[in-house]
C-alpha cells in the first residue's frame, strides 16, 4: 500500500540525491528496514531487499516501489543471512539486475524476551547467528561491490560529489547493551558484537573509502520489535517517562539513514547514531520493564503477552 511521504521520510532532503544508486538491505521486509529503504527509494535509489519469508519480502518490495514512479525494487525471499552462499547469490543477483551496490543496510535481527532460565544454548546461538554472523556474512557478500562504489564516489569533503555518494554500510543495532537489560542476554551480547563489527569495518575498509556506521534505534512504535518487547497497550501511554515522552517513529530512523548515506554524512565513520529520544539514559523506563525486576526473574517463568513467545515442544 503506498504510504504518505510524511510517514517514512521528512521534507528536508532533496529529491534525487540517491538517483542511480542501489541499496541492498537484509531484513528489508521488516517495519524499520522497509521504512529506511522506502526513504532511499523515494529520494532516487533502486533497492534489493532480502528476507526469509518469500511472500512477505516480495510483497514489501512491490509496496516500497510505490514510493517513486519508475523505482526498481527487488524482493528476494528464501534468503537466510545465516547462510553465506544464499546471501552471496542474492548480492550477485542484485548487481546483475540493478547494476551495483552503493549502500548496504544490515538489518536482519532476531529478538524475543527470555530469562537465562528460559534461554537454551540453541536459542542464544540463533540470535548470535542471525545478528552477528548474519551481519558478517552481509559484509563478506557485499564488500567487493561496496568497494567498487567507494572508488567511484570518493569525496574530499569540499567539492560536492558530481555523482553522489556510495560505498557505505549501516548496521541496525540497539541500545540495551549499554546498560544491560533483563530478559535480553542473547540480544545484548549479539548487538555488542554487531557494534564491534561495524567499527572493524570502518577501521579496515575506511582507507578504501568505505564508511561503516551503526544506527541504534530505541523504542519505535508500530514495529515487530516492540510487539516482541513490550506489552504496553495504548499509544497514549507508550513512551511516557522517556526523555522525549513518546516512542519514536520509523520515519525518524529513516531520516538518520538518509543523513549517513548522504553528502551530509561523509566524514561520519565508525560511529553509533542513537535514535531513541534519550531512552537509554533512563533504562528503567524502557521496554520490558513491565516484567517486574527482580521478582519476575526469581520466578523463572516464561514471558507471556508479547509476540515471539517460546513455543511448547510438541
Ligand atoms: N523464549 C525462549 N526461547 C525461544 C523463544 C522464546 N520466546 N523463541 C524461540 N526460542 C528458541 C527455540 O525454542 C529454539 O531453541 P531450542 O531448539 O533449544 O528449543 C531456538 O530459540 C531457535 O528457535 P527457532 O524458532 O527454531 O529458530 P528460528 O531460526 O526459526 O527463529 C528466532 C529465530 C528465534 C530469533 C525468531 O524469534 C525469529 O525468527 N525472529 C525474527 C524476527 C524478529 O525477531 N524480529 C524482531 C527484530 S527486533
Short mmCIF file of C-alpha atoms and ligand atoms in Angstrom, two decimals:
data_model
loop_
_atom_site.label_atom_id
_atom_site.label_comp_id
_atom_site.label_asym_id
_atom_site.label_seq_id
_atom_site.Cartn_x
_atom_site.Cartn_y
_atom_site.Cartn_z
CA UNK A 1 0.00 0.00 0.00
CA UNK A 2 1.51 3.39 -0.94
CA UNK A 3 2.36 5.33 2.21
CA UNK A 4 2.16 9.11 2.57
CA UNK A 5 5.68 10.55 2.47
CA UNK A 6 5.43 12.04 5.96
CA UNK A 7 5.21 8.52 7.41
CA UNK A 8 8.66 7.49 6.23
CA UNK A 9 10.85 10.50 5.42
CA UNK A 10 10.95 14.17 6.31
CA UNK A 11 10.81 17.03 3.83
CA UNK A 12 14.33 18.32 4.43
CA UNK A 13 16.08 16.09 1.88
CA UNK A 14 16.43 16.98 -1.82
CA UNK A 15 14.63 14.72 -4.31
CA UNK A 16 17.02 12.68 -6.45
CA UNK A 17 20.01 12.71 -4.08
CA UNK A 18 20.25 8.93 -4.43
CA UNK A 19 19.49 8.75 -8.17
CA UNK A 20 21.31 5.91 -9.96
CA UNK A 21 22.22 4.34 -6.61
CA UNK A 22 21.35 0.88 -5.32
CA UNK A 23 20.70 -0.11 -1.72
CA UNK A 24 20.92 -3.74 -0.57
CA UNK A 25 19.08 -4.42 2.68
CA UNK A 26 18.81 -7.55 4.82
CA UNK A 27 15.65 -7.80 6.89
CA UNK A 28 14.17 -5.37 4.39
CA UNK A 29 10.59 -6.55 4.81
CA UNK A 30 10.64 -5.55 8.48
CA UNK A 31 9.00 -2.42 9.77
CA UNK A 32 12.13 -0.38 10.43
CA UNK A 33 14.24 -1.52 7.47
CA UNK A 34 11.40 -1.15 4.98
CA UNK A 35 11.00 2.49 6.04
CA UNK A 36 14.73 3.07 5.65
CA UNK A 37 14.66 1.59 2.14
CA UNK A 38 11.43 3.38 1.22
CA UNK A 39 13.02 6.72 2.11
CA UNK A 40 16.08 5.99 -0.04
CA UNK A 41 13.88 4.84 -2.93
CA UNK A 42 11.76 7.98 -2.64
CA UNK A 43 14.97 10.02 -2.92
CA UNK A 44 16.05 8.23 -6.11
CA UNK A 45 17.60 4.85 -5.23
CA UNK A 46 16.74 1.42 -6.55
CA UNK A 47 16.73 -1.35 -3.98
CA UNK A 48 17.08 -5.02 -3.27
CA UNK A 49 15.56 -6.29 -0.05
CA UNK A 50 16.08 -9.81 1.19
CA UNK A 51 14.27 -11.91 3.77
CA UNK A 52 13.41 -15.43 4.83
CA UNK A 53 9.71 -15.22 4.01
CA UNK A 54 9.37 -15.06 0.21
CA UNK A 55 5.78 -13.86 0.07
CA UNK A 56 6.29 -11.12 2.69
CA UNK A 57 9.54 -9.95 1.07
CA UNK A 58 8.13 -9.82 -2.47
CA UNK A 59 5.00 -8.03 -1.27
CA UNK A 60 7.06 -5.46 0.61
CA UNK A 61 9.32 -4.85 -2.40
CA UNK A 62 6.29 -4.09 -4.58
CA UNK A 63 4.98 -1.80 -1.87
CA UNK A 64 8.26 0.10 -1.48
CA UNK A 65 8.40 0.60 -5.26
CA UNK A 66 5.30 2.82 -4.97
CA UNK A 67 7.47 5.45 -3.25
CA UNK A 68 8.72 6.77 -6.62
CA UNK A 69 7.47 6.32 -10.17
CA UNK A 70 9.98 4.20 -12.10
CA UNK A 71 11.63 2.75 -8.99
CA UNK A 72 13.05 -0.75 -9.30
CA UNK A 73 12.81 -2.76 -6.09
CA UNK A 74 13.72 -6.44 -5.99
CA UNK A 75 12.33 -8.60 -3.21
CA UNK A 76 14.40 -11.76 -2.78
CA UNK A 77 12.81 -14.28 -0.44
CA UNK A 78 14.06 -17.57 0.97
CA UNK A 79 17.35 -15.89 1.81
CA UNK A 80 18.66 -16.52 5.32
CA UNK A 81 21.55 -14.31 6.45
CA UNK A 82 22.90 -17.32 8.35
CA UNK A 83 23.67 -18.99 5.01
CA UNK A 84 26.58 -17.22 3.31
CA UNK A 85 26.01 -18.86 -0.06
CA UNK A 86 22.38 -17.75 -0.30
CA UNK A 87 23.35 -14.23 0.73
CA UNK A 88 26.12 -14.18 -1.88
CA UNK A 89 23.74 -15.23 -4.64
CA UNK A 90 21.31 -12.50 -3.54
CA UNK A 91 24.05 -9.85 -3.66
CA UNK A 92 25.23 -11.11 -7.06
CA UNK A 93 21.67 -11.07 -8.40
CA UNK A 94 21.14 -7.54 -7.10
CA UNK A 95 24.22 -6.38 -9.01
CA UNK A 96 23.22 -8.27 -12.15
CA UNK A 97 19.72 -6.82 -12.20
CA UNK A 98 20.25 -3.36 -10.73
CA UNK A 99 23.85 -2.63 -11.75
CA UNK A 100 25.75 -2.47 -8.46
CA UNK A 101 25.52 -1.96 -4.71
CA UNK A 102 26.23 1.52 -3.33
CA UNK A 103 24.66 1.23 0.10
CA UNK A 104 24.09 -1.68 2.45
CA UNK A 105 21.77 -1.88 5.43
CA UNK A 106 22.48 -4.91 7.64
CA UNK A 107 19.13 -5.04 9.36
CA UNK A 108 18.18 -8.69 9.81
CA UNK A 109 17.83 -9.47 13.52
CA UNK A 110 16.19 -11.84 15.94
CA UNK A 111 14.65 -10.87 19.23
CA UNK A 112 12.42 -12.22 21.97
CA UNK A 113 12.22 -11.80 25.70
CA UNK A 114 13.60 -14.68 27.76
CA UNK A 115 15.45 -15.05 31.02
CA UNK A 116 18.55 -17.28 31.09
CA UNK A 117 16.39 -19.94 32.72
CA UNK A 118 14.25 -19.94 29.57
CA UNK A 119 17.08 -19.44 27.10
CA UNK A 120 18.59 -22.64 25.69
CA UNK A 121 22.03 -22.71 24.15
CA UNK A 122 20.36 -23.04 20.77
CA UNK A 123 18.12 -20.03 21.44
CA UNK A 124 21.19 -17.94 22.33
CA UNK A 125 23.01 -19.24 19.27
CA UNK A 126 20.07 -18.47 16.96
CA UNK A 127 20.21 -14.78 17.81
CA UNK A 128 24.02 -14.69 17.66
CA UNK A 129 23.87 -16.39 14.27
CA UNK A 130 21.27 -14.03 12.81
CA UNK A 131 22.68 -10.80 14.25
CA UNK A 132 26.45 -11.29 14.38
CA UNK A 133 27.23 -13.97 11.80
CA UNK A 134 24.43 -12.69 9.56
CA UNK A 135 25.92 -9.18 9.63
CA UNK A 136 29.38 -10.57 8.92
CA UNK A 137 28.02 -12.65 6.05
CA UNK A 138 26.40 -9.48 4.71
CA UNK A 139 29.73 -7.65 4.85
CA UNK A 140 31.52 -10.51 3.07
CA UNK A 141 28.88 -10.81 0.33
CA UNK A 142 28.61 -7.09 -0.44
CA UNK A 143 32.04 -5.59 0.34
CA UNK A 144 33.55 -6.13 -3.15
CA UNK A 145 30.59 -4.23 -4.63
CA UNK A 146 30.70 -1.52 -1.97
CA UNK A 147 34.40 -1.04 -2.67
CA UNK A 148 33.68 -0.51 -6.37
CA UNK A 149 31.14 2.12 -5.40
CA UNK A 150 33.52 3.75 -2.90
CA UNK A 151 36.16 4.22 -5.61
CA UNK A 152 33.62 5.97 -7.84
CA UNK A 153 32.25 8.19 -5.09
CA UNK A 154 35.28 9.21 -3.08
CA UNK A 155 34.96 12.69 -1.59
CA UNK A 156 37.44 15.27 -0.36
CA UNK A 157 34.80 16.81 1.86
CA UNK A 158 34.85 20.08 -0.10
CA UNK A 159 33.76 19.53 -3.68
CA UNK A 160 30.13 18.45 -3.97
CA UNK A 161 30.28 14.89 -5.36
CA UNK A 162 29.23 15.00 -9.02
CA UNK A 163 27.76 11.52 -8.90
CA UNK A 164 26.60 11.47 -5.31
CA UNK A 165 27.79 9.20 -2.54
CA UNK A 166 28.46 5.46 -2.28
CA UNK A 167 30.43 2.73 -0.53
CA UNK A 168 28.50 2.98 2.74
CA UNK A 169 27.12 0.47 5.18
CA UNK A 170 24.81 0.86 8.17
CA UNK A 171 24.25 -1.82 10.80
CA UNK A 172 20.97 -1.67 12.67
CA UNK A 173 21.76 -2.34 16.32
CA UNK A 174 20.18 -1.43 19.67
CA UNK A 175 20.96 0.34 22.94
CA UNK A 176 20.20 -2.35 25.51
CA UNK A 177 23.81 -3.48 25.87
CA UNK A 178 24.96 -0.02 27.00
CA UNK A 179 23.48 -0.63 30.43
CA UNK A 180 22.29 -4.25 30.22
CA UNK A 181 18.69 -5.43 30.43
CA UNK A 182 16.93 -8.40 31.99
CA UNK A 183 15.45 -10.95 29.53
CA UNK A 184 17.82 -9.73 26.81
CA UNK A 185 21.11 -11.60 27.42
CA UNK A 186 21.19 -13.04 23.91
CA UNK A 187 20.38 -9.74 22.21
CA UNK A 188 22.74 -7.66 24.38
CA UNK A 189 25.67 -9.92 23.56
CA UNK A 190 24.74 -10.05 19.87
CA UNK A 191 24.30 -6.30 19.46
CA UNK A 192 27.62 -5.61 21.22
CA UNK A 193 29.13 -7.85 18.55
CA UNK A 194 27.34 -6.01 15.76
CA UNK A 195 28.69 -2.67 17.04
CA UNK A 196 32.21 -4.11 17.20
CA UNK A 197 31.86 -5.43 13.66
CA UNK A 198 30.79 -2.02 12.38
CA UNK A 199 33.85 -0.47 13.97
CA UNK A 200 36.12 -3.15 12.49
CA UNK A 201 34.73 -2.48 9.01
CA UNK A 202 35.39 1.24 9.48
CA UNK A 203 38.98 0.59 10.55
CA UNK A 204 39.86 -1.93 7.82
CA UNK A 205 37.86 -0.53 4.93
CA UNK A 206 37.92 3.21 5.76
CA UNK A 207 41.21 3.71 3.89
CA UNK A 208 39.46 2.36 0.79
CA UNK A 209 36.67 4.94 1.05
CA UNK A 210 34.05 2.92 2.92
CA UNK A 211 32.01 4.40 5.74
CA UNK A 212 30.57 1.97 8.28
CA UNK A 213 28.20 3.15 10.96
CA UNK A 214 25.56 1.90 13.35
CA UNK A 215 22.06 3.20 13.87
CA UNK A 216 20.78 2.23 17.29
CA UNK A 217 17.02 2.65 17.44
CA UNK A 218 15.30 2.97 20.77
CA UNK A 219 11.64 2.05 21.26
CA UNK A 220 9.99 2.66 17.88
CA UNK A 221 6.21 2.44 17.67
CA UNK A 222 4.26 0.08 15.39
CA UNK A 223 7.22 -2.27 14.90
CA UNK A 224 7.55 -6.01 15.26
CA UNK A 225 10.42 -5.34 17.66
CA UNK A 226 8.16 -3.55 20.12
CA UNK A 227 5.45 -6.19 19.76
CA UNK A 228 8.11 -8.63 20.91
CA UNK A 229 9.50 -6.49 23.72
CA UNK A 230 6.57 -4.72 25.29
CA UNK A 231 3.06 -5.37 26.45
CA UNK A 232 2.42 -1.60 26.53
CA UNK A 233 -1.04 -1.08 25.12
CA UNK A 234 -2.34 2.32 24.12
CA UNK A 235 -0.27 4.76 22.07
CA UNK A 236 -1.20 7.46 24.59
CA UNK A 237 0.89 5.79 27.32
CA UNK A 238 3.69 4.42 25.13
CA UNK A 239 6.95 6.16 25.99
CA UNK A 240 5.62 8.12 28.96
CA UNK A 241 8.59 8.65 31.27
CA UNK A 242 11.17 8.64 28.47
CA UNK A 243 13.06 11.91 27.99
CA UNK A 244 11.24 12.62 24.71
CA UNK A 245 7.94 11.46 26.23
CA UNK A 246 6.96 9.09 23.43
CA UNK A 247 8.11 6.16 21.34
CA UNK A 248 9.87 7.05 18.11
CA UNK A 249 8.65 6.58 14.55
CA UNK A 250 10.16 4.58 11.70
CA UNK A 251 10.50 7.87 9.83
CA UNK A 252 12.96 9.05 12.46
CA UNK A 253 15.17 6.01 11.78
CA UNK A 254 14.82 6.53 8.02
CA UNK A 255 15.92 10.16 8.34
CA UNK A 256 19.05 9.08 10.24
CA UNK A 257 19.75 6.61 7.43
CA UNK A 258 19.43 9.28 4.76
CA UNK A 259 21.80 11.52 6.70
CA UNK A 260 24.51 8.84 6.99
CA UNK A 261 24.29 7.85 3.31
CA UNK A 262 24.10 11.45 2.03
CA UNK A 263 26.75 14.05 1.29
CA UNK A 264 25.99 15.40 4.78
CA UNK A 265 27.39 12.22 6.38
CA UNK A 266 30.72 11.94 4.52
CA UNK A 267 33.04 12.17 7.50
CA UNK A 268 30.94 10.14 9.93
CA UNK A 269 32.68 6.78 10.16
CA UNK A 270 32.78 4.08 12.85
CA UNK A 271 30.06 5.93 14.74
CA UNK A 272 26.94 4.85 16.55
CA UNK A 273 23.98 7.12 15.91
CA UNK A 274 21.49 6.54 18.70
CA UNK A 275 17.94 7.47 17.70
CA UNK A 276 15.95 6.84 20.86
CA UNK A 277 14.61 10.11 22.23
CA UNK A 278 17.11 9.81 25.09
CA UNK A 279 15.63 6.50 26.26
CA UNK A 280 18.84 4.63 27.04
CA UNK A 281 19.76 7.22 29.64
CA UNK A 282 16.70 6.03 31.59
CA UNK A 283 16.77 2.25 31.14
CA UNK A 284 14.32 1.69 33.99
CA UNK A 285 11.52 3.14 31.84
CA UNK A 286 12.35 1.18 28.70
CA UNK A 287 10.53 -1.75 27.07
CA UNK A 288 10.24 -4.94 29.03
CA UNK A 289 10.00 -3.13 32.36
CA UNK A 290 6.51 -4.44 33.00
CA UNK A 291 8.22 -7.73 33.91
CA UNK A 292 8.98 -6.63 37.47
CA UNK A 293 12.70 -6.84 38.32
CA UNK A 294 13.90 -8.93 40.19
CA UNK A 295 10.71 -10.79 41.12
CA UNK A 296 10.00 -11.91 37.60
CA UNK A 297 13.50 -13.38 37.18
CA UNK A 298 13.30 -15.17 40.52
CA UNK A 299 10.12 -16.88 39.35
CA UNK A 300 11.93 -18.48 36.37
CA UNK A 301 8.64 -18.03 34.49
CA UNK A 302 8.41 -17.81 30.71
CA UNK A 303 7.45 -14.43 29.28
CA UNK A 304 3.86 -14.18 28.09
CA UNK A 305 1.77 -11.47 26.43
CA UNK A 306 4.31 -10.46 23.77
CA UNK A 307 4.93 -11.59 20.19
CA UNK A 308 7.52 -14.36 19.64
CA UNK A 309 6.92 -16.20 22.92
CA UNK A 310 8.54 -19.57 23.49
CA UNK A 311 6.65 -22.36 21.77
CA UNK A 312 5.89 -25.53 23.73
CA UNK A 313 7.69 -28.61 22.36
CA UNK A 314 5.31 -30.97 20.61
N1 LIG B 1 11.92 -17.83 24.51
C1 LIG B 1 12.88 -18.75 24.65
N2 LIG B 1 13.40 -19.47 23.62
C2 LIG B 1 12.93 -19.21 22.38
C3 LIG B 1 11.92 -18.25 22.16
C4 LIG B 1 11.41 -17.54 23.28
N3 LIG B 1 10.48 -16.62 23.16
N4 LIG B 1 11.64 -18.23 20.83
C5 LIG B 1 12.45 -19.15 20.24
N5 LIG B 1 13.20 -19.74 21.18
C6 LIG B 1 14.18 -20.80 21.00
C7 LIG B 1 13.57 -22.06 20.42
O1 LIG B 1 12.91 -22.81 21.42
C8 LIG B 1 14.82 -22.75 19.87
O2 LIG B 1 15.60 -23.31 20.90
P1 LIG B 1 15.56 -24.92 21.21
O3 LIG B 1 15.98 -25.59 19.94
O4 LIG B 1 16.53 -25.10 22.32
O5 LIG B 1 14.14 -25.22 21.60
C9 LIG B 1 15.67 -21.57 19.37
O6 LIG B 1 15.16 -20.41 20.04
C10 LIG B 1 15.54 -21.37 17.88
O7 LIG B 1 14.17 -21.20 17.59
P2 LIG B 1 13.59 -21.46 16.13
O8 LIG B 1 12.18 -20.98 16.11
O9 LIG B 1 13.90 -22.85 15.70
O10 LIG B 1 14.59 -20.54 15.28
P3 LIG B 1 14.33 -19.70 14.01
O11 LIG B 1 15.65 -19.57 13.35
O12 LIG B 1 13.19 -20.18 13.19
O13 LIG B 1 13.87 -18.26 14.58
C11 LIG B 1 14.19 -16.55 16.27
C12 LIG B 1 14.79 -17.34 15.12
C13 LIG B 1 14.05 -17.47 17.46
C14 LIG B 1 15.18 -15.42 16.61
C15 LIG B 1 12.79 -15.96 15.95
O14 LIG B 1 12.35 -15.22 17.04
C16 LIG B 1 12.80 -15.12 14.69
O15 LIG B 1 12.71 -15.65 13.61
N6 LIG B 1 12.91 -13.79 14.81
C17 LIG B 1 12.98 -12.92 13.62
C18 LIG B 1 12.08 -11.76 13.72
C19 LIG B 1 12.44 -10.84 14.85
O16 LIG B 1 12.85 -11.28 15.91
N7 LIG B 1 12.21 -9.56 14.64
C20 LIG B 1 12.44 -8.58 15.64
C21 LIG B 1 13.71 -7.92 15.43
S1 LIG B 1 13.91 -6.62 16.63
#
